CSV table of C-alpha atoms and ligand atoms in Angstrom, one decimal:
chain,number,residue,atom,x,y,z
A,1013,UNK,CA,111.5,113.3,127.5
A,1014,UNK,CA,109.2,113.9,124.5
A,1015,UNK,CA,109.5,116.8,122.2
A,1016,UNK,CA,107.2,119.8,123.1
A,1017,UNK,CA,106.0,121.7,120.1
A,1018,UNK,CA,103.2,124.0,119.1
A,1019,UNK,CA,101.3,127.0,120.3
A,1020,UNK,CA,98.9,127.4,123.2
A,1021,UNK,CA,96.3,130.0,124.0
A,1022,UNK,CA,95.6,129.7,127.8
A,1023,UNK,CA,92.2,130.3,129.3
A,1024,UNK,CA,91.8,133.6,131.1
A,1025,UNK,CA,93.6,134.1,134.4
A,1026,UNK,CA,91.8,132.7,137.4
A,1027,UNK,CA,92.8,135.4,139.9
A,1028,UNK,CA,91.8,138.2,137.5
A,1029,UNK,CA,88.5,136.6,136.5
A,1030,UNK,CA,87.4,136.3,140.2
A,1031,UNK,CA,88.1,140.0,140.7
A,1032,UNK,CA,86.5,141.3,137.5
A,1033,UNK,CA,83.3,139.3,138.3
A,1034,UNK,CA,83.1,140.4,142.0
A,1035,UNK,CA,83.8,144.1,141.1
A,1036,UNK,CA,81.4,144.0,138.2
A,1037,UNK,CA,78.7,142.7,140.6
A,1038,UNK,CA,78.9,145.8,142.8
A,1039,UNK,CA,79.5,148.3,140.0
A,1040,UNK,CA,77.0,150.4,138.2
A,1041,UNK,CA,76.0,149.4,134.7
A,1042,UNK,CA,76.8,146.3,132.7
A,1043,UNK,CA,80.3,144.7,132.5
A,1044,UNK,CA,81.3,142.3,129.8
A,1045,UNK,CA,84.2,140.0,130.6
A,1046,UNK,CA,86.0,138.3,127.7
A,1047,UNK,CA,88.2,135.2,128.0
A,1048,UNK,CA,86.8,134.6,131.5
A,1049,UNK,CA,88.6,131.7,133.2
A,1050,UNK,CA,87.3,128.2,132.4
A,1051,UNK,CA,88.1,127.1,136.0
A,1052,UNK,CA,85.7,125.5,138.4
A,1053,UNK,CA,86.8,128.0,141.0
A,1054,UNK,CA,85.7,131.0,138.9
A,1055,UNK,CA,82.4,129.3,138.3
A,1056,UNK,CA,82.0,129.1,142.0
A,1057,UNK,CA,82.4,132.8,142.2
A,1058,UNK,CA,79.7,133.3,139.5
A,1059,UNK,CA,77.3,130.9,141.3
A,1060,UNK,CA,77.7,132.8,144.6
A,1061,UNK,CA,77.1,136.2,142.8
A,1062,UNK,CA,73.9,134.7,141.3
A,1063,UNK,CA,72.8,133.6,144.7
A,1064,UNK,CA,73.3,137.2,145.8
A,1065,UNK,CA,70.8,138.3,143.2
A,1066,UNK,CA,73.2,139.4,140.6
A,1067,UNK,CA,72.3,138.9,136.9
A,1068,UNK,CA,75.1,136.8,135.4
A,1069,UNK,CA,74.9,135.7,131.8
A,1070,UNK,CA,77.7,133.3,130.7
A,1071,UNK,CA,78.1,132.2,127.0
A,1072,UNK,CA,81.2,130.1,126.7
A,1073,UNK,CA,83.9,132.4,128.0
A,1074,UNK,CA,82.1,135.7,127.8
A,1075,UNK,CA,80.4,136.7,131.0
A,1076,UNK,CA,78.0,139.6,131.2
A,1077,UNK,CA,77.2,140.9,134.6
A,1078,UNK,CA,74.5,143.5,135.4
A,1079,UNK,CA,76.0,145.6,138.2
A,1080,UNK,CA,73.8,145.8,141.2
A,1081,UNK,CA,75.7,148.8,142.6
A,1082,UNK,CA,77.2,149.0,146.1
A,1083,UNK,CA,73.9,148.5,147.8
A,1084,UNK,CA,72.1,146.2,145.4
A,1085,UNK,CA,73.0,142.7,146.5
A,1086,UNK,CA,70.2,140.6,148.0
A,1087,UNK,CA,70.2,138.2,150.9
A,1088,UNK,CA,70.9,134.7,149.6
A,1089,UNK,CA,68.2,132.0,150.1
A,1090,UNK,CA,70.7,129.5,151.4
A,1091,UNK,CA,74.4,129.2,152.1
A,1092,UNK,CA,76.9,130.4,149.5
A,1093,UNK,CA,79.1,127.5,148.3
A,1094,UNK,CA,82.6,128.5,147.4
A,1095,UNK,CA,83.5,124.9,146.4
A,1096,UNK,CA,87.3,124.5,146.5
A,1097,UNK,CA,88.0,128.2,146.0
A,1098,UNK,CA,89.9,130.1,148.7
A,1099,UNK,CA,89.8,133.2,146.5
A,1100,UNK,CA,86.0,133.1,146.3
A,1101,UNK,CA,85.5,132.6,150.0
A,1102,UNK,CA,88.1,135.2,151.2
A,1103,UNK,CA,87.4,137.9,148.7
A,1104,UNK,CA,83.7,137.6,148.8
A,1105,UNK,CA,83.9,137.9,152.6
A,1106,UNK,CA,85.1,141.5,152.0
A,1107,UNK,CA,81.9,142.3,150.0
A,1108,UNK,CA,79.6,140.4,152.4
A,1109,UNK,CA,81.1,142.3,155.4
A,1110,UNK,CA,79.6,145.4,153.8
A,1111,UNK,CA,76.1,144.0,153.6
A,1112,UNK,CA,73.3,144.5,156.2
A,1113,UNK,CA,72.0,141.0,155.6
A,1114,UNK,CA,73.6,137.8,157.0
A,1115,UNK,CA,75.2,135.1,154.9
A,1116,UNK,CA,77.0,131.8,155.4
A,1117,UNK,CA,79.9,130.8,153.2
A,1118,UNK,CA,80.7,127.1,152.9
A,1119,UNK,CA,83.2,125.1,150.9
A,1120,UNK,CA,84.3,121.5,150.1
A,1121,UNK,CA,86.3,119.3,152.4
A,1122,UNK,CA,89.7,120.9,151.4
A,1123,UNK,CA,88.4,124.5,151.7
A,1124,UNK,CA,86.8,123.6,155.1
A,1125,UNK,CA,90.3,123.0,156.5
A,1126,UNK,CA,91.8,126.3,155.3
A,1127,UNK,CA,92.5,129.3,157.6
A,1128,UNK,CA,89.9,132.1,157.5
A,1129,UNK,CA,90.9,134.0,160.6
A,1130,UNK,CA,93.2,136.0,158.4
A,1131,UNK,CA,90.2,137.6,156.7
A,1132,UNK,CA,87.9,137.5,159.7
A,1133,UNK,CA,90.2,139.5,161.9
A,1134,UNK,CA,90.5,142.6,159.8
A,1135,UNK,CA,86.8,142.5,158.8
A,1136,UNK,CA,85.8,142.3,162.4
A,1137,UNK,CA,88.0,145.3,163.1
A,1138,UNK,CA,86.0,147.1,160.4
A,1139,UNK,CA,82.8,146.4,162.3
A,1140,UNK,CA,81.5,143.1,160.7
A,1141,UNK,CA,80.4,140.2,162.8
A,1142,UNK,CA,82.1,137.0,161.6
A,1143,UNK,CA,81.9,133.6,163.1
A,1144,UNK,CA,84.1,130.7,162.0
A,1145,UNK,CA,84.1,127.1,162.9
A,1146,UNK,CA,86.8,125.7,165.2
A,1147,UNK,CA,90.3,126.7,164.4
A,1148,UNK,CA,89.1,129.7,162.3
A,1149,UNK,CA,88.0,127.4,159.5
A,1150,UNK,CA,84.8,127.6,157.3
A,1151,UNK,CA,81.9,127.9,157.3
A,1152,UNK,CA,81.9,131.6,157.8
A,1153,UNK,CA,78.8,133.3,159.2
A,1154,UNK,CA,79.0,136.9,158.2
A,1155,UNK,CA,76.7,139.7,159.3
A,1156,UNK,CA,77.9,143.1,158.0
A,1157,UNK,CA,76.6,146.5,157.8
A,1158,UNK,CA,78.1,149.8,158.8
A,1159,UNK,CA,81.8,149.4,158.3
A,1160,UNK,CA,84.5,151.8,159.5
A,1161,UNK,CA,87.8,152.3,157.7
A,1162,UNK,CA,91.0,150.8,159.2
A,1163,UNK,CA,94.7,150.8,158.6
A,1164,UNK,CA,95.7,147.2,158.6
A,1165,UNK,CA,99.3,145.8,158.6
A,1166,UNK,CA,98.9,142.3,157.2
A,1167,UNK,CA,100.7,139.6,159.2
A,1168,UNK,CA,100.7,137.2,156.1
A,1169,UNK,CA,101.6,138.1,152.6
A,1170,UNK,CA,98.3,137.3,150.9
A,1171,UNK,CA,96.7,138.9,147.9
A,1172,UNK,CA,93.3,137.3,148.9
A,1173,UNK,CA,93.4,139.0,152.4
A,1174,UNK,CA,94.6,142.3,150.9
A,1175,UNK,CA,91.7,142.1,148.4
A,1176,UNK,CA,89.1,141.2,151.0
A,1177,UNK,CA,90.0,144.3,153.0
A,1178,UNK,CA,90.1,146.6,149.9
A,1179,UNK,CA,86.6,145.3,148.9
A,1180,UNK,CA,85.3,145.9,152.4
A,1181,UNK,CA,86.9,149.3,152.2
A,1182,UNK,CA,84.6,150.2,149.3
A,1183,UNK,CA,81.7,150.0,151.8
A,1184,UNK,CA,83.3,152.0,154.5
A,1185,UNK,CA,82.9,155.8,154.8
A,1186,UNK,CA,86.5,157.2,154.5
A,1187,UNK,CA,89.9,155.7,153.6
A,1188,UNK,CA,90.9,152.1,154.3
A,1189,UNK,CA,94.6,151.3,154.2
A,1190,UNK,CA,96.3,148.0,153.9
A,1191,UNK,CA,100.1,147.6,154.5
A,1192,UNK,CA,101.7,144.6,152.8
A,1193,UNK,CA,104.6,142.6,154.3
A,1194,UNK,CA,105.9,141.6,150.9
A,1195,UNK,CA,104.3,142.6,147.6
A,1196,UNK,CA,101.6,140.3,146.3
A,1197,UNK,CA,99.6,140.2,143.1
A,1198,UNK,CA,97.9,143.6,142.5
A,1199,UNK,CA,95.0,142.7,140.2
A,1200,UNK,CA,92.4,144.1,142.6
A,1201,UNK,CA,94.2,147.4,142.7
A,1202,UNK,CA,94.5,147.6,138.9
A,1203,UNK,CA,90.8,146.6,138.4
A,1204,UNK,CA,89.6,149.2,140.9
A,1205,UNK,CA,91.6,151.9,139.1
A,1206,UNK,CA,90.1,150.8,135.8
A,1207,UNK,CA,86.6,151.0,137.3
A,1208,UNK,CA,87.1,154.5,138.6
A,1209,UNK,CA,87.6,153.9,142.3
A,1210,UNK,CA,89.7,156.3,144.3
A,1211,UNK,CA,92.7,154.1,145.1
A,1212,UNK,CA,96.2,155.2,146.0
A,1213,UNK,CA,99.5,153.2,146.3
A,1214,UNK,CA,102.6,154.3,148.1
A,1215,UNK,CA,105.3,151.7,148.6
A,1216,UNK,CA,103.7,148.8,150.5
A,1217,UNK,CA,100.5,150.7,151.5
A,1218,UNK,CA,97.4,150.6,149.4
A,1219,UNK,CA,94.5,153.0,150.3
A,1220,UNK,CA,91.0,152.9,149.0
A,1221,UNK,CA,88.3,155.5,149.6
A,1222,UNK,CA,84.9,154.1,150.4
A,1223,UNK,CA,81.5,154.6,148.9
A,1224,UNK,CA,83.0,155.3,145.5
A,1225,UNK,CA,81.0,154.5,142.4
A,1226,UNK,CA,82.5,151.8,140.3
A,1227,UNK,CA,81.7,151.8,136.6
A,1228,UNK,CA,80.9,148.6,134.7
A,1229,UNK,CA,83.3,147.9,131.8
A,1230,UNK,CA,84.3,145.7,129.0
A,1231,UNK,CA,87.2,143.6,130.2
A,1232,UNK,CA,89.7,141.2,128.6
A,1233,UNK,CA,91.3,138.6,130.8
A,1234,UNK,CA,94.9,137.7,129.9
A,1235,UNK,CA,95.9,134.0,129.8
A,1236,UNK,CA,96.7,132.5,133.1
A,1237,UNK,CA,100.5,132.5,133.8
A,1238,UNK,CA,100.0,130.0,136.7
A,1239,UNK,CA,98.6,127.5,134.1
A,1240,UNK,CA,101.3,128.5,131.6
A,1241,UNK,CA,103.9,127.8,134.3
A,1242,UNK,CA,103.6,124.0,133.8
A,1243,UNK,CA,104.2,124.4,130.1
A,1244,UNK,CA,107.1,126.8,130.6
A,1245,UNK,CA,108.8,124.3,132.8
A,1246,UNK,CA,108.0,121.4,130.5
A,1247,UNK,CA,109.3,123.3,127.5
A,1248,UNK,CA,112.6,124.2,129.2
A,1249,UNK,CA,113.1,120.6,130.4
A,1250,UNK,CA,112.3,118.8,127.1
A,1251,UNK,CA,115.4,118.2,125.0
A,1252,UNK,CA,113.7,119.4,121.8
A,1253,UNK,CA,111.1,122.0,122.3
A,1254,UNK,CA,109.7,124.9,120.5
A,1255,UNK,CA,106.6,126.3,122.3
A,1256,UNK,CA,104.8,129.5,121.8
A,1257,UNK,CA,102.4,130.6,124.5
A,1258,UNK,CA,100.1,133.3,123.4
A,1259,UNK,CA,98.6,136.3,125.4
A,1260,UNK,CA,100.0,135.2,128.7
A,1261,UNK,CA,99.4,137.7,131.6
A,1262,UNK,CA,102.7,139.3,132.5
A,1263,UNK,CA,101.7,141.5,135.4
A,1264,UNK,CA,105.1,142.1,137.2
A,1265,UNK,CA,103.6,140.8,140.4
A,1266,UNK,CA,103.0,137.4,138.7
A,1267,UNK,CA,106.2,137.0,136.7
A,1268,UNK,CA,108.6,136.0,139.5
A,1269,UNK,CA,108.8,132.7,137.7
A,1270,UNK,CA,110.5,134.3,134.7
A,1271,UNK,CA,112.7,136.4,136.9
A,1272,UNK,CA,113.9,133.2,138.5
A,1273,UNK,CA,114.2,131.0,135.4
A,1274,UNK,CA,115.9,133.3,133.0
A,1275,UNK,CA,119.0,133.9,135.1
A,1276,UNK,CA,119.1,130.1,135.7
A,1277,UNK,CA,119.5,129.6,132.0
A,1278,UNK,CA,115.9,129.3,131.0
A,1279,UNK,CA,115.4,130.3,127.4
A,1280,UNK,CA,112.1,132.2,127.5
A,1281,UNK,CA,111.6,135.1,125.1
A,1282,UNK,CA,108.8,137.7,125.7
A,1283,UNK,CA,107.4,139.3,122.6
A,1284,UNK,CA,104.3,141.3,121.5
A,1285,UNK,CA,103.8,143.1,124.8
A,1286,UNK,CA,100.6,145.0,125.3
A,1287,UNK,CA,98.5,146.4,128.1
A,1288,UNK,CA,94.8,145.6,128.4
A,1289,UNK,CA,92.7,147.0,131.2
A,1290,UNK,CA,95.9,147.9,133.0
A,1291,UNK,CA,97.2,144.4,132.8
A,1292,UNK,CA,100.4,143.6,130.9
A,1293,UNK,CA,100.3,140.5,128.6
A,1294,UNK,CA,102.5,139.1,125.8
A,1295,UNK,CA,103.6,136.0,124.0
A,1296,UNK,CA,106.3,133.7,125.4
A,1297,UNK,CA,108.7,131.6,123.2
A,1298,UNK,CA,110.1,128.7,125.2
A,1299,UNK,CA,113.1,126.6,124.1
A,1300,UNK,CA,114.9,123.6,125.6
A,1301,UNK,CA,117.4,124.8,128.2
A,1302,UNK,CA,120.2,123.6,130.5
A,1303,UNK,CA,119.0,124.9,133.9
A,1304,UNK,CA,121.4,125.6,136.7
A,1305,UNK,CA,119.0,125.6,139.6
A,1306,UNK,CA,119.9,127.1,143.0
A,1307,UNK,CA,118.2,128.7,146.0
A,1308,UNK,CA,115.0,130.8,145.7
A,1309,UNK,CA,115.3,134.0,147.7
A,1310,UNK,CA,112.6,134.3,150.3
A,1311,UNK,CA,111.3,137.6,149.1
A,1312,UNK,CA,110.5,136.0,145.7
A,1313,UNK,CA,108.3,133.3,147.5
A,1314,UNK,CA,104.9,135.2,147.6
A,1315,UNK,CA,105.2,135.9,143.8
A,1316,UNK,CA,105.9,132.2,143.1
A,1317,UNK,CA,103.5,130.7,145.6
A,1318,UNK,CA,101.4,128.8,143.0
A,1319,UNK,CA,104.4,127.8,140.9
A,1320,UNK,CA,106.6,126.2,143.7
A,1321,UNK,CA,105.2,122.7,143.2
A,1322,UNK,CA,106.3,122.5,139.6
A,1323,UNK,CA,109.5,124.3,140.4
A,1324,UNK,CA,110.3,121.6,142.9
A,1325,UNK,CA,109.7,119.0,140.2
A,1326,UNK,CA,111.9,121.0,137.9
A,1327,UNK,CA,114.7,121.1,140.6
A,1328,UNK,CA,115.3,117.3,140.2
A,1329,UNK,CA,116.4,118.0,136.6
A,1330,UNK,CA,118.7,121.0,137.2
A,1331,UNK,CA,122.4,121.0,137.7
A,1332,UNK,CA,122.4,122.2,141.4
A,1333,UNK,CA,118.9,121.3,142.4
A,1334,UNK,CA,116.5,123.7,144.0
A,1335,UNK,CA,115.8,124.9,147.5
A,1336,UNK,CA,113.4,127.4,149.1
A,1337,UNK,CA,112.3,128.4,152.6
A,1338,UNK,CA,109.8,130.9,153.8
A,1339,UNK,CA,107.0,129.0,152.1
A,1340,UNK,CA,105.0,127.7,155.1
A,1341,UNK,CA,101.9,129.1,153.4
A,1342,UNK,CA,102.1,126.1,151.0
A,1343,UNK,CA,101.0,123.9,153.9
A,1344,UNK,CA,97.6,125.6,154.0
A,1345,UNK,CA,96.8,125.6,150.2
A,1346,UNK,CA,94.3,123.2,148.6
A,1347,UNK,CA,96.5,120.5,150.1
A,1348,UNK,CA,99.7,120.6,152.2
A,1349,UNK,CA,101.7,121.2,149.1
A,1350,UNK,CA,105.1,120.8,150.8
A,1351,UNK,CA,104.1,117.3,152.1
A,1352,UNK,CA,102.4,116.4,148.8
A,1353,UNK,CA,105.4,117.3,146.7
A,1354,UNK,CA,107.8,115.5,149.0
A,1355,UNK,CA,105.7,112.4,149.1
A,1356,UNK,CA,105.2,112.1,145.4
A,1357,UNK,CA,108.8,113.0,144.5
A,1358,UNK,CA,109.9,110.2,146.8
A,1359,UNK,CA,107.4,107.8,145.2
A,1360,UNK,CA,109.2,108.6,141.9
A,1361,UNK,CA,112.5,107.6,143.5
A,1362,UNK,CA,113.8,111.1,144.1
A,1363,UNK,CA,115.6,112.4,147.1
A,1364,UNK,CA,114.0,115.4,148.8
A,1365,UNK,CA,114.4,117.2,152.2
A,1366,UNK,CA,111.3,118.7,153.7
A,1367,UNK,CA,111.5,121.7,156.1
A,1368,UNK,CA,108.6,123.2,158.0
A,1369,UNK,CA,108.6,126.0,155.5
A,1370,UNK,CA,110.3,124.7,152.4
A,1371,UNK,CA,112.0,122.0,150.4
A,1372,UNK,CA,115.4,121.1,149.2
A,1373,UNK,CA,115.6,119.0,146.0
A,1374,UNK,CA,119.0,117.8,144.8
A,1375,UNK,CA,119.6,118.1,141.1
A,1376,UNK,CA,120.4,115.5,138.3
A,1377,UNK,CA,118.0,112.9,139.6
A,1378,UNK,CA,116.3,110.2,137.7
A,1379,UNK,CA,112.5,109.8,138.2
A,1380,UNK,CA,110.5,106.7,137.5
A,1381,UNK,CA,106.9,106.3,136.6
A,1382,UNK,CA,104.5,105.5,139.6
A,1383,UNK,CA,101.0,106.2,140.8
A,1384,UNK,CA,100.8,109.8,142.0
A,1385,UNK,CA,98.4,110.9,144.7
A,1386,UNK,CA,97.6,114.6,144.1
A,1387,UNK,CA,95.6,114.8,147.3
A,1388,UNK,CA,92.7,116.4,145.2
A,1389,UNK,CA,95.0,119.4,144.5
A,1390,UNK,CA,95.0,120.6,140.9
A,1391,UNK,CA,98.5,122.1,141.1
A,1392,UNK,CA,100.0,118.9,142.5
A,1393,UNK,CA,98.3,116.8,139.7
A,1394,UNK,CA,99.6,119.2,137.0
A,1395,UNK,CA,103.2,119.5,138.5
A,1396,UNK,CA,103.5,115.7,138.6
A,1397,UNK,CA,102.2,115.4,135.0
A,1398,UNK,CA,105.3,117.3,134.1
A,1399,UNK,CA,107.3,115.0,136.3
A,1400,UNK,CA,105.7,112.1,134.4
A,1401,UNK,CA,107.1,113.5,131.1
A,1402,UNK,CA,110.7,113.3,132.4
A,1403,UNK,CA,110.3,110.0,134.2
A,1404,UNK,CA,111.1,106.6,132.9
A,1405,UNK,CA,108.1,104.4,132.5
A,1406,UNK,CA,104.4,105.2,133.0
A,1407,UNK,CA,102.9,107.5,135.6
A,1408,UNK,CA,99.3,107.4,136.6
A,1409,UNK,CA,97.8,110.5,138.3
A,1410,UNK,CA,95.0,109.4,140.6
A,1411,UNK,CA,91.8,111.4,140.5
A,1412,UNK,CA,93.2,113.6,137.8
A,1413,UNK,CA,90.0,115.5,137.3
A,1414,UNK,CA,91.0,117.8,140.1
A,1415,UNK,CA,92.8,119.8,137.4
A,1416,UNK,CA,89.3,121.2,136.6
A,1417,UNK,CA,89.7,123.5,139.6
A,1418,UNK,CA,92.0,125.8,137.5
A,1419,UNK,CA,92.6,124.3,134.1
A,1420,UNK,CA,90.0,121.8,132.7
A,1421,UNK,CA,91.8,121.4,129.4
A,1422,UNK,CA,95.2,120.7,130.9
A,1423,UNK,CA,95.6,117.1,129.8
A,1424,UNK,CA,94.2,117.8,126.3
A,1425,UNK,CA,96.6,120.7,125.9
A,1426,UNK,CA,99.5,118.7,127.2
A,1427,UNK,CA,98.7,115.8,124.9
A,1428,UNK,CA,98.5,118.2,121.9
A,1429,UNK,CA,102.0,119.7,122.4
A,1430,UNK,CA,103.9,116.7,123.8
A,1431,UNK,CA,104.5,115.0,120.4
B,1102,LIG,C1,95.4,134.3,144.9
B,1102,LIG,C2,96.4,134.5,145.8
B,1102,LIG,C3,97.2,133.4,146.4
B,1102,LIG,C4,97.3,132.2,145.4
B,1102,LIG,C5,95.9,131.8,145.0
B,1102,LIG,C6,95.2,133.0,144.3
B,1102,LIG,C7,94.6,135.4,144.5
B,1102,LIG,O1,96.7,133.0,147.6
B,1102,LIG,O2,97.9,131.1,146.1
B,1102,LIG,O3,96.0,130.7,144.1
B,1102,LIG,O4,93.9,135.3,143.5
B,1102,LIG,O5,94.7,136.4,145.1
B,1102,LIG,P1,97.1,133.8,149.0
B,1102,LIG,O6,96.5,135.2,148.9
B,1102,LIG,O7,96.4,133.0,150.1
B,1102,LIG,O8,98.6,133.8,149.1
């Protein structure tokens, strides 16, 4: 594998950018969001907010949003297109459930196959009327209004569902409580705290008091650790690497990747820690490493959900391989990620065992260059670009522009550091 060398400043975190934009839209006063994500997904969120009458002004990666207040959104002229973005559709549903007007949320072919009952169920319990297409899939027809607070025990570990309920809770009179099965990313909770909402957390329960006034703010979005993940893995696998990744978001609910890799022998050093808007960030120094591999404990899975495809690729290059279960959620992401990883690893000549909810990838395997089908899924395209670096021969990633969904500069960045 080539040498990986240089420094990278990643675009703003996608998860955090969605949340800051949505919360800014229903806050009072102006918000200014710096280092807003360059992803197509976050642009989908901004487009939907504009269709709801919110004044959004984007210049490069600074986004100014004039808060419309809790009751200031307007009925959209047509349907709201969430594109490929599950986060846009699910989290915005929470806000739309609190509106007296009706709205329809649509998405692209991939999003139109994804499960939405998980957000519709709790929002219906709160008093919204939500119709889905067959099988609980989009489009979503939402008619909201007078919501009542609920206590909801989530059957799936999903930060999007948790966030949708908390956002809807802002519109309900009284206290809405969400109980998580396993901890998931807490960016919504942190942003709500920053904007002055009345939000409490006790173990796995999060409570928000409705009708609170949110204050617009100046925000700085940390670099996206889920984009950095591809470069962390590449840097560890390369035989001669010296990578510095600047201002990476290190919120503890997102760093399961480091918690896993460091004990496996991954040489990642964290320096220059700081906290901005309640979010931890820092620089990462990544050096070539001998990775042991092993099993991923099930309770780490929700914290690694977006990183599992590249970890499976990495598994082929470790001593013991890599195995994980409890990840059936991967089958309902932008593609069926368990099937897509297994299919493409096999194409590259690797052995892999597929379970209904996981994968087992033996270690010390040779990969060879082939054509990869990412199934229009950005994280599969990026994971197999890292596989391509360790493979013998040339790899072609079909329809590689799908990386725009989260990281439009991915190939340019990889080309710059893979020298
Ligand atoms: C996200 C949560 C995760 C993740 C997605 C972004 C978020 O989805 O896979 O990329 O921003 O809350 P789930 O909530 O469906 O697990």
